[in-house]
Amino acid sequence: MATHHLHGAFIALVCVLCYHNSLNCGFVFDDISAIKENRDLRPHSSIKNVFLNDFWGTPMYKEQSHKSYRPLCVLTFRWNYLLHGLEPAGYHLVNVLLHTIVSLMYFRMCAMLLSETASFAAALLFAVHPIHTEAVTGVVGRAETLSSVFFLAAFIFYTKATRRKKSTGWRFLCLSMLFVATAMLCKEQGITITGVCAIYEIFVAQKVRWRFLCLSMLFVATAMLCKEQGITITGVCAIYEIFVAQKIRLGDIYHLARSMMSGKTFALPTGWWPHEASRRLAVLCVTTVALLFARLQIMGSQLPVFTRFDNPASVAVTPARQLSYNYLVSVNLWLLLFPCDLCCDWTMGTVPLVESFTDPRNLATLGAYSLIGVLVWVAFIENHRQKSAVVVMGLAFMILPFLPASNLFFPVGFVIAERVLYMPSMGFCILVGYGFHILSERWSRKMTWCCLGVLLLTHSIKTYNRNADWESEYSIFMSGLKVNQRNAKLFNNVGHALESEGRFEEALQFFHKAVSVQEDDVGAHINVGRTYNHLKMFKEAEQAYLKAKSLLPKAKPGESYQARIAPNHLNVFLNLANLISKNATRLEEADLLYRQAISMRSDYTQAYINRGDILIKLNRTKEAQEVYERALLYDSTNPDIYYNLGVVFLEQGKASQALAYLDKALEFDPEHEQALLNSAILLQELGRPELRKIARERLLKLLAKDETNERVHFNLGMLAMDDRNTDEAENWFRRAVHLKQDFRSALFNLALLLADDHRPLEAAPFLNQLVKYHPDHIKGLILLGDIYINNIKDLDAAENCYKRILQLDPINIQGLHNLCVVYVERGKLLQAQDCLSHAHELAPGEEYIGRHLQIVQTRINRLRQSPDGSREKEIAFADYDPQEFGGRAGRTLSSDSVDLLPSLGNSIVNSNSEEPNGQEGDLSKEHAEVPFGYDNKKKTVLPHQQLEPQAAPLPADDDPVFLESDNTNSPQSFAATVGDSIAHDSKHHRTDGSSSGNHAPTAVHRDDGVPSVKRADVSHPPSDGSLHHAHPAQQHLHRPKTIGQDLDDPSSGMS
């Protein structure tokens, strides 16, 4: 026993040493869809969704669902997320621990069949085998390891149920079946353990202990909830029952069958209790049938839809399909024997079809089946029942868990997947361990151990080095290209990895290579189009999308188009529509494309979402509302749809209803960034202190997610202004400006705040920065001119500011009036007179302009009447250009206004200074700047209602729109759109140009300068293994989310 424990400790140590470097890896390939983009992992998502949706977060009833029902595995991901969010190391740590547990349980299981030494050798080989790197280092491989835990638990409890002589052992039998179900909830292969148990019952056990039998069946169900293969343990148990528990050989069954056919009798081995054995086998059969029936019901009695790129042989004709599938058996066996050329993706053209009997690869198929036949023959002729049972159990553990993924009975969504060999490798390692035992007995024990040591060492090094390939998307897909140049999906996914780093030219080369490798791959053409779009080569992008569209299968009369096209391929309509909608004259054309996509799939919610955006741009908001409401019929839990409805109601001026829908979006996704920001803005606009507290909490929540979001800092500053906390507001504004140097709203409001706080010299640099990036910012120019006159004493600079304003807006009264003041300051009274006359004509209702004009004209009359040629008179009439303001001559005023002249020298003292009662002299005090947000009577900065809009909505130049004195102080809508989508593979990202339904939409800023709605994302890496990442959304207010990004395909078949 001490030796057994020592061996177990060594196995655990080896597992940790081989896989500790996997903790440095990130989320790659299928991890993106299953972890980063799966909303079922988020705490705000109802726990029941884990049991209603597939492994990737897509409802099981949807056609685009992968139909991989593994809720227990998803639950463990959810626990990881609860503990440390999206930090990859924690997920990888759990995988390493699970692999260690499986290796230890496997060691214990082997000890039931082999000697201690042989079991130790088999367990060590299992622990270090390189074929397991995808299952252990890839986070989604947890479905394999977790299902294997319950797979082995079901088998171990089943063996306990067979050990009570003339007793069924119900407790262990029930536990075993429980674990079968649990394994199946982890991965579908878990159910195969029932077959293994049946074989064990007949050939080994023939004793029933019902307690353990029930436990075994419980674990069967549990394994199946981890992965579908978990159910195969029932077959393993059946084989164990026959060949181990009952100590029957294959030869015994053969002779029994012959005797029954000839009418003779044949005596089975002593100790056979058919009554107890049959009861246990009946439990295995009932459990298997019940679990398979439940599984079919959960799937809606439908198989998942896969494309021919995922599994080319599935659409091949006879005999190519059968020859190819059988050839794959030899390829999988070769990977177990010689795990050298490992690849993360074996779909598309990786394994060319075997199309005729003359193909030399048929020899490999013949060799693989011959090897299996030899092992069966050995078990058949073996005189020693225990040795025969070992071979039979090794074959059972190797073959039964492999059958669901073999394509031999039904097509699956891949050609070869290394991680599905995790369970079958158990049988392989049993056979190797048994072979090691035989060799050590017949040959030199030292030489045998030396050979085994070399094998284990080379496998360990290969495993350790292979882990490094899973560090990033780029490294894993490049490692695949070193092995396989015929898979377009690998080229696509390398392109996506480069694209995510902004290396578009390099990415385009890989996408073109993908097209050359697989010319009819829709996703590859979508990727080319998307990259052209990034490079602003819109004509080429449109051509690529049209090419992809032309590759879609054509509808046939009387045939459902929906059933003939992969759901992800419809994303080409969205990508093309997103591109042409950048041209405002082609919006109707884009709308037609969306309607075509909807006509092909009435539940295509992404098309509804994007069509709503187009309708808003066409000012058909009522129709947009109807489109979004229809989308809710198909996806009532999609927070983007509720967000977009909020945008529609904002467009319609229904703020309360808009806020209700934004809150509803947050109900389904409390971390929805656009809904958090815009609902905070609306709450702030209501002006109630208790609501401002909620707004602040939402903004701080956004800040915790992303401290670099300058608009969150800005709006926190606006909230501080509402609370009269100018110091805090200044701090938030400064942070916003630091994060974005050309942030219009933050620059102006910060300068305004500083100027009002009697720090105009501190405000000047921010104003200069503002007009540098935004030379058309009139309010900034007015405030800057005010500071130049009153504080810096630079009349030339002030004059340039006001003239710039008049170039932008020739009828701007504030700029014109302050330019007049500059002329007065310079003593150029004739220019000042014409300037004020022009201002008075533009604004005859402004009484102060008329009074100031009278002051200037009175002073001119006095100077003209002066007999001496004073310097003042020379300046007043020098350089006079009568055409500057249209040649207007000043009107002569009566001498009763002369009393107003003394105050002309100090026209612009401060843009905030109030005009003294009874004095008409300060020409510009009230109107020199009348800076927006200033109260000239109280000399204080007003709350945000008179400042800039807190929403900082973006105009076409990608900067916030300011709520100026036009009273447009309600939050503006902003669009969070998804740019071009990415073709990804496997639920993984994929190349077929679509995004799997399991991906949650992602928002990305549009580059077309048009505020748009938040579009649903199809910008996941397609199933070609491409990158799935969408860009961060812009924070403004209303506009719905749209699928602005081109869509790709993310998922491949069941694995």
JSON list of N, CA and C in Angstrom, two decimals, residues 939-977:
[
{"chain": "A", "resi": 939, "resn": "LYS", "atom": "N", "xyz": [-21.06, 85.06, -11.39]},
{"chain": "A", "resi": 939, "resn": "LYS", "atom": "CA", "xyz": [-19.66, 84.72, -11.62]},
{"chain": "A", "resi": 939, "resn": "LYS", "atom": "C", "xyz": [-19.35, 83.29, -11.16]},
{"chain": "A", "resi": 940, "resn": "THR", "atom": "N", "xyz": [-20.23, 82.36, -11.47]},
{"chain": "A", "resi": 940, "resn": "THR", "atom": "CA", "xyz": [-19.98, 80.97, -11.08]},
{"chain": "A", "resi": 940, "resn": "THR", "atom": "C", "xyz": [-20.23, 80.06, -12.26]},
{"chain": "A", "resi": 941, "resn": "VAL", "atom": "N", "xyz": [-19.59, 78.91, -12.21]},
{"chain": "A", "resi": 941, "resn": "VAL", "atom": "CA", "xyz": [-19.86, 77.91, -13.24]},
{"chain": "A", "resi": 941, "resn": "VAL", "atom": "C", "xyz": [-21.16, 77.23, -12.89]},
{"chain": "A", "resi": 942, "resn": "LEU", "atom": "N", "xyz": [-22.03, 77.14, -13.86]},
{"chain": "A", "resi": 942, "resn": "LEU", "atom": "CA", "xyz": [-23.32, 76.53, -13.61]},
{"chain": "A", "resi": 942, "resn": "LEU", "atom": "C", "xyz": [-23.24, 75.02, -13.72]},
{"chain": "A", "resi": 943, "resn": "PRO", "atom": "N", "xyz": [-24.28, 74.32, -13.27]},
{"chain": "A", "resi": 943, "resn": "PRO", "atom": "CA", "xyz": [-24.31, 72.87, -13.43]},
{"chain": "A", "resi": 943, "resn": "PRO", "atom": "C", "xyz": [-24.27, 72.50, -14.90]},
{"chain": "A", "resi": 944, "resn": "HIS", "atom": "N", "xyz": [-24.15, 71.19, -15.16]},
{"chain": "A", "resi": 944, "resn": "HIS", "atom": "CA", "xyz": [-23.91, 70.76, -16.53]},
{"chain": "A", "resi": 944, "resn": "HIS", "atom": "C", "xyz": [-25.02, 71.12, -17.48]},
{"chain": "A", "resi": 945, "resn": "GLN", "atom": "N", "xyz": [-26.20, 71.41, -16.98]},
{"chain": "A", "resi": 945, "resn": "GLN", "atom": "CA", "xyz": [-27.26, 71.75, -17.92]},
{"chain": "A", "resi": 945, "resn": "GLN", "atom": "C", "xyz": [-26.88, 72.97, -18.74]},
{"chain": "A", "resi": 946, "resn": "GLN", "atom": "N", "xyz": [-26.02, 73.84, -18.16]},
{"chain": "A", "resi": 946, "resn": "GLN", "atom": "CA", "xyz": [-25.59, 74.99, -18.94]},
{"chain": "A", "resi": 946, "resn": "GLN", "atom": "C", "xyz": [-24.17, 74.83, -19.43]},
{"chain": "A", "resi": 947, "resn": "LEU", "atom": "N", "xyz": [-23.53, 73.73, -19.00]},
{"chain": "A", "resi": 947, "resn": "LEU", "atom": "CA", "xyz": [-22.19, 73.47, -19.51]},
{"chain": "A", "resi": 947, "resn": "LEU", "atom": "C", "xyz": [-22.27, 72.61, -20.75]},
{"chain": "A", "resi": 948, "resn": "GLU", "atom": "N", "xyz": [-21.29, 71.75, -20.86]},
{"chain": "A", "resi": 948, "resn": "GLU", "atom": "CA", "xyz": [-21.30, 70.84, -21.98]},
{"chain": "A", "resi": 948, "resn": "GLU", "atom": "C", "xyz": [-22.22, 69.68, -21.67]},
{"chain": "A", "resi": 949, "resn": "PRO", "atom": "N", "xyz": [-22.60, 68.95, -22.69]},
{"chain": "A", "resi": 949, "resn": "PRO", "atom": "CA", "xyz": [-23.45, 67.80, -22.44]},
{"chain": "A", "resi": 949, "resn": "PRO", "atom": "C", "xyz": [-22.63, 66.74, -21.75]},
{"chain": "A", "resi": 950, "resn": "GLN", "atom": "N", "xyz": [-23.21, 66.10, -20.77]},
{"chain": "A", "resi": 950, "resn": "GLN", "atom": "CA", "xyz": [-22.44, 65.10, -20.07]},
{"chain": "A", "resi": 950, "resn": "GLN", "atom": "C", "xyz": [-22.20, 63.87, -20.91]},
{"chain": "A", "resi": 951, "resn": "ALA", "atom": "N", "xyz": [-22.97, 63.70, -21.97]},
{"chain": "A", "resi": 951, "resn": "ALA", "atom": "CA", "xyz": [-22.82, 62.49, -22.74]},
{"chain": "A", "resi": 951, "resn": "ALA", "atom": "C", "xyz": [-21.61, 62.51, -23.63]},
{"chain": "A", "resi": 952, "resn": "ALA", "atom": "N", "xyz": [-21.11, 63.66, -23.93]},
{"chain": "A", "resi": 952, "resn": "ALA", "atom": "CA", "xyz": [-20.01, 63.78, -24.87]},
{"chain": "A", "resi": 952, "resn": "ALA", "atom": "C", "xyz": [-20.25, 62.99, -26.13]},
{"chain": "A", "resi": 953, "resn": "PRO", "atom": "N", "xyz": [-21.39, 63.20, -26.78]},
{"chain": "A", "resi": 953, "resn": "PRO", "atom": "CA", "xyz": [-21.69, 62.42, -27.97]},
{"chain": "A", "resi": 953, "resn": "PRO", "atom": "C", "xyz": [-20.75, 62.76, -29.11]},
{"chain": "A", "resi": 954, "resn": "LEU", "atom": "N", "xyz": [-20.47, 61.83, -29.96]},
{"chain": "A", "resi": 954, "resn": "LEU", "atom": "CA", "xyz": [-19.53, 62.05, -31.03]},
{"chain": "A", "resi": 954, "resn": "LEU", "atom": "C", "xyz": [-20.20, 62.53, -32.30]},
{"chain": "A", "resi": 955, "resn": "PRO", "atom": "N", "xyz": [-19.65, 63.55, -32.91]},
{"chain": "A", "resi": 955, "resn": "PRO", "atom": "CA", "xyz": [-20.09, 63.93, -34.23]},
{"chain": "A", "resi": 955, "resn": "PRO", "atom": "C", "xyz": [-19.27, 63.18, -35.25]},
{"chain": "A", "resi": 956, "resn": "ALA", "atom": "N", "xyz": [-19.30, 63.68, -36.46]},
{"chain": "A", "resi": 956, "resn": "ALA", "atom": "CA", "xyz": [-18.59, 62.97, -37.51]},
{"chain": "A", "resi": 956, "resn": "ALA", "atom": "C", "xyz": [-17.10, 62.95, -37.29]},
{"chain": "A", "resi": 957, "resn": "ASP", "atom": "N", "xyz": [-16.58, 63.88, -36.50]},
{"chain": "A", "resi": 957, "resn": "ASP", "atom": "CA", "xyz": [-15.12, 63.92, -36.33]},
{"chain": "A", "resi": 957, "resn": "ASP", "atom": "C", "xyz": [-14.69, 63.09, -35.14]},
{"chain": "A", "resi": 958, "resn": "ASP", "atom": "N", "xyz": [-15.59, 62.24, -34.66]},
{"chain": "A", "resi": 958, "resn": "ASP", "atom": "CA", "xyz": [-15.24, 61.34, -33.57]},
{"chain": "A", "resi": 958, "resn": "ASP", "atom": "C", "xyz": [-15.03, 62.04, -32.26]},
{"chain": "A", "resi": 959, "resn": "ASP", "atom": "N", "xyz": [-15.64, 63.20, -32.11]},
{"chain": "A", "resi": 959, "resn": "ASP", "atom": "CA", "xyz": [-15.51, 63.91, -30.85]},
{"chain": "A", "resi": 959, "resn": "ASP", "atom": "C", "xyz": [-16.86, 64.33, -30.35]},
{"chain": "A", "resi": 960, "resn": "PRO", "atom": "N", "xyz": [-16.93, 64.61, -29.05]},
{"chain": "A", "resi": 960, "resn": "PRO", "atom": "CA", "xyz": [-18.22, 64.91, -28.45]},
{"chain": "A", "resi": 960, "resn": "PRO", "atom": "C", "xyz": [-18.85, 66.15, -29.02]},
{"chain": "A", "resi": 961, "resn": "VAL", "atom": "N", "xyz": [-20.14, 66.13, -29.11]},
{"chain": "A", "resi": 961, "resn": "VAL", "atom": "CA", "xyz": [-20.90, 67.31, -29.53]},
{"chain": "A", "resi": 961, "resn": "VAL", "atom": "C", "xyz": [-21.21, 68.10, -28.29]},
{"chain": "A", "resi": 962, "resn": "PHE", "atom": "N", "xyz": [-21.00, 69.39, -28.33]},
{"chain": "A", "resi": 962, "resn": "PHE", "atom": "CA", "xyz": [-21.23, 70.18, -27.12]},
{"chain": "A", "resi": 962, "resn": "PHE", "atom": "C", "xyz": [-22.63, 70.75, -27.13]},
{"chain": "A", "resi": 963, "resn": "LEU", "atom": "N", "xyz": [-23.20, 70.78, -25.98]},
{"chain": "A", "resi": 963, "resn": "LEU", "atom": "CA", "xyz": [-24.50, 71.41, -25.87]},
{"chain": "A", "resi": 963, "resn": "LEU", "atom": "C", "xyz": [-24.25, 72.88, -25.64]},
{"chain": "A", "resi": 964, "resn": "GLU", "atom": "N", "xyz": [-24.32, 73.64, -26.68]},
{"chain": "A", "resi": 964, "resn": "GLU", "atom": "CA", "xyz": [-23.99, 75.05, -26.56]},
{"chain": "A", "resi": 964, "resn": "GLU", "atom": "C", "xyz": [-25.24, 75.82, -26.15]},
{"chain": "A", "resi": 965, "resn": "SER", "atom": "N", "xyz": [-25.22, 77.11, -26.44]},
{"chain": "A", "resi": 965, "resn": "SER", "atom": "CA", "xyz": [-26.32, 77.95, -25.99]},
{"chain": "A", "resi": 965, "resn": "SER", "atom": "C", "xyz": [-27.60, 77.71, -26.76]},
{"chain": "A", "resi": 966, "resn": "ASP", "atom": "N", "xyz": [-27.59, 76.72, -27.64]},
{"chain": "A", "resi": 966, "resn": "ASP", "atom": "CA", "xyz": [-28.81, 76.43, -28.37]},
{"chain": "A", "resi": 966, "resn": "ASP", "atom": "C", "xyz": [-29.76, 75.57, -27.54]},
{"chain": "A", "resi": 967, "resn": "ASN", "atom": "N", "xyz": [-29.38, 75.33, -26.27]},
{"chain": "A", "resi": 967, "resn": "ASN", "atom": "CA", "xyz": [-30.23, 74.60, -25.33]},
{"chain": "A", "resi": 967, "resn": "ASN", "atom": "C", "xyz": [-30.40, 73.14, -25.68]},
{"chain": "A", "resi": 968, "resn": "THR", "atom": "N", "xyz": [-29.54, 72.63, -26.53]},
{"chain": "A", "resi": 968, "resn": "THR", "atom": "CA", "xyz": [-29.61, 71.20, -26.80]},
{"chain": "A", "resi": 968, "resn": "THR", "atom": "C", "xyz": [-28.84, 70.47, -25.72]},
{"chain": "A", "resi": 969, "resn": "ASN", "atom": "N", "xyz": [-29.38, 70.55, -24.54]},
{"chain": "A", "resi": 969, "resn": "ASN", "atom": "CA", "xyz": [-28.63, 69.98, -23.43]},
{"chain": "A", "resi": 969, "resn": "ASN", "atom": "C", "xyz": [-29.12, 68.61, -23.02]},
{"chain": "A", "resi": 970, "resn": "SER", "atom": "N", "xyz": [-29.80, 67.94, -23.89]},
{"chain": "A", "resi": 970, "resn": "SER", "atom": "CA", "xyz": [-30.17, 66.56, -23.59]},
{"chain": "A", "resi": 970, "resn": "SER", "atom": "C", "xyz": [-29.11, 65.65, -24.15]},
{"chain": "A", "resi": 971, "resn": "PRO", "atom": "N", "xyz": [-28.93, 64.48, -23.56]},
{"chain": "A", "resi": 971, "resn": "PRO", "atom": "CA", "xyz": [-27.89, 63.60, -24.04]},
{"chain": "A", "resi": 971, "resn": "PRO", "atom": "C", "xyz": [-28.13, 63.18, -25.47]},
{"chain": "A", "resi": 972, "resn": "GLN", "atom": "N", "xyz": [-27.06, 63.14, -26.22]},
{"chain": "A", "resi": 972, "resn": "GLN", "atom": "CA", "xyz": [-27.18, 62.70, -27.59]},
{"chain": "A", "resi": 972, "resn": "GLN", "atom": "C", "xyz": [-26.97, 61.21, -27.65]},
{"chain": "A", "resi": 973, "resn": "SER", "atom": "N", "xyz": [-27.48, 60.62, -28.71]},
{"chain": "A", "resi": 973, "resn": "SER", "atom": "CA", "xyz": [-27.32, 59.20, -28.80]},
{"chain": "A", "resi": 973, "resn": "SER", "atom": "C", "xyz": [-25.98, 58.87, -29.37]},
{"chain": "A", "resi": 974, "resn": "PHE", "atom": "N", "xyz": [-25.49, 57.73, -29.05]},
{"chain": "A", "resi": 974, "resn": "PHE", "atom": "CA", "xyz": [-24.25, 57.35, -29.67]},
{"chain": "A", "resi": 974, "resn": "PHE", "atom": "C", "xyz": [-24.36, 55.95, -30.15]},
{"chain": "A", "resi": 975, "resn": "ALA", "atom": "N", "xyz": [-23.56, 55.65, -31.11]},
{"chain": "A", "resi": 975, "resn": "ALA", "atom": "CA", "xyz": [-23.62, 54.35, -31.69]},
{"chain": "A", "resi": 975, "resn": "ALA", "atom": "C", "xyz": [-22.49, 53.52, -31.22]},
{"chain": "A", "resi": 976, "resn": "ALA", "atom": "N", "xyz": [-22.80, 52.34, -30.83]},
{"chain": "A", "resi": 976, "resn": "ALA", "atom": "CA", "xyz": [-21.75, 51.41, -30.54]},
{"chain": "A", "resi": 976, "resn": "ALA", "atom": "C", "xyz": [-21.92, 50.35, -31.58]},
{"chain": "A", "resi": 977, "resn": "THR", "atom": "N", "xyz": [-21.06, 50.34, -32.55]},
{"chain": "A", "resi": 977, "resn": "THR", "atom": "CA", "xyz": [-21.27, 49.38, -33.61]},
{"chain": "A", "resi": 977, "resn": "THR", "atom": "C", "xyz": [-20.13, 48.40, -33.65]}
]
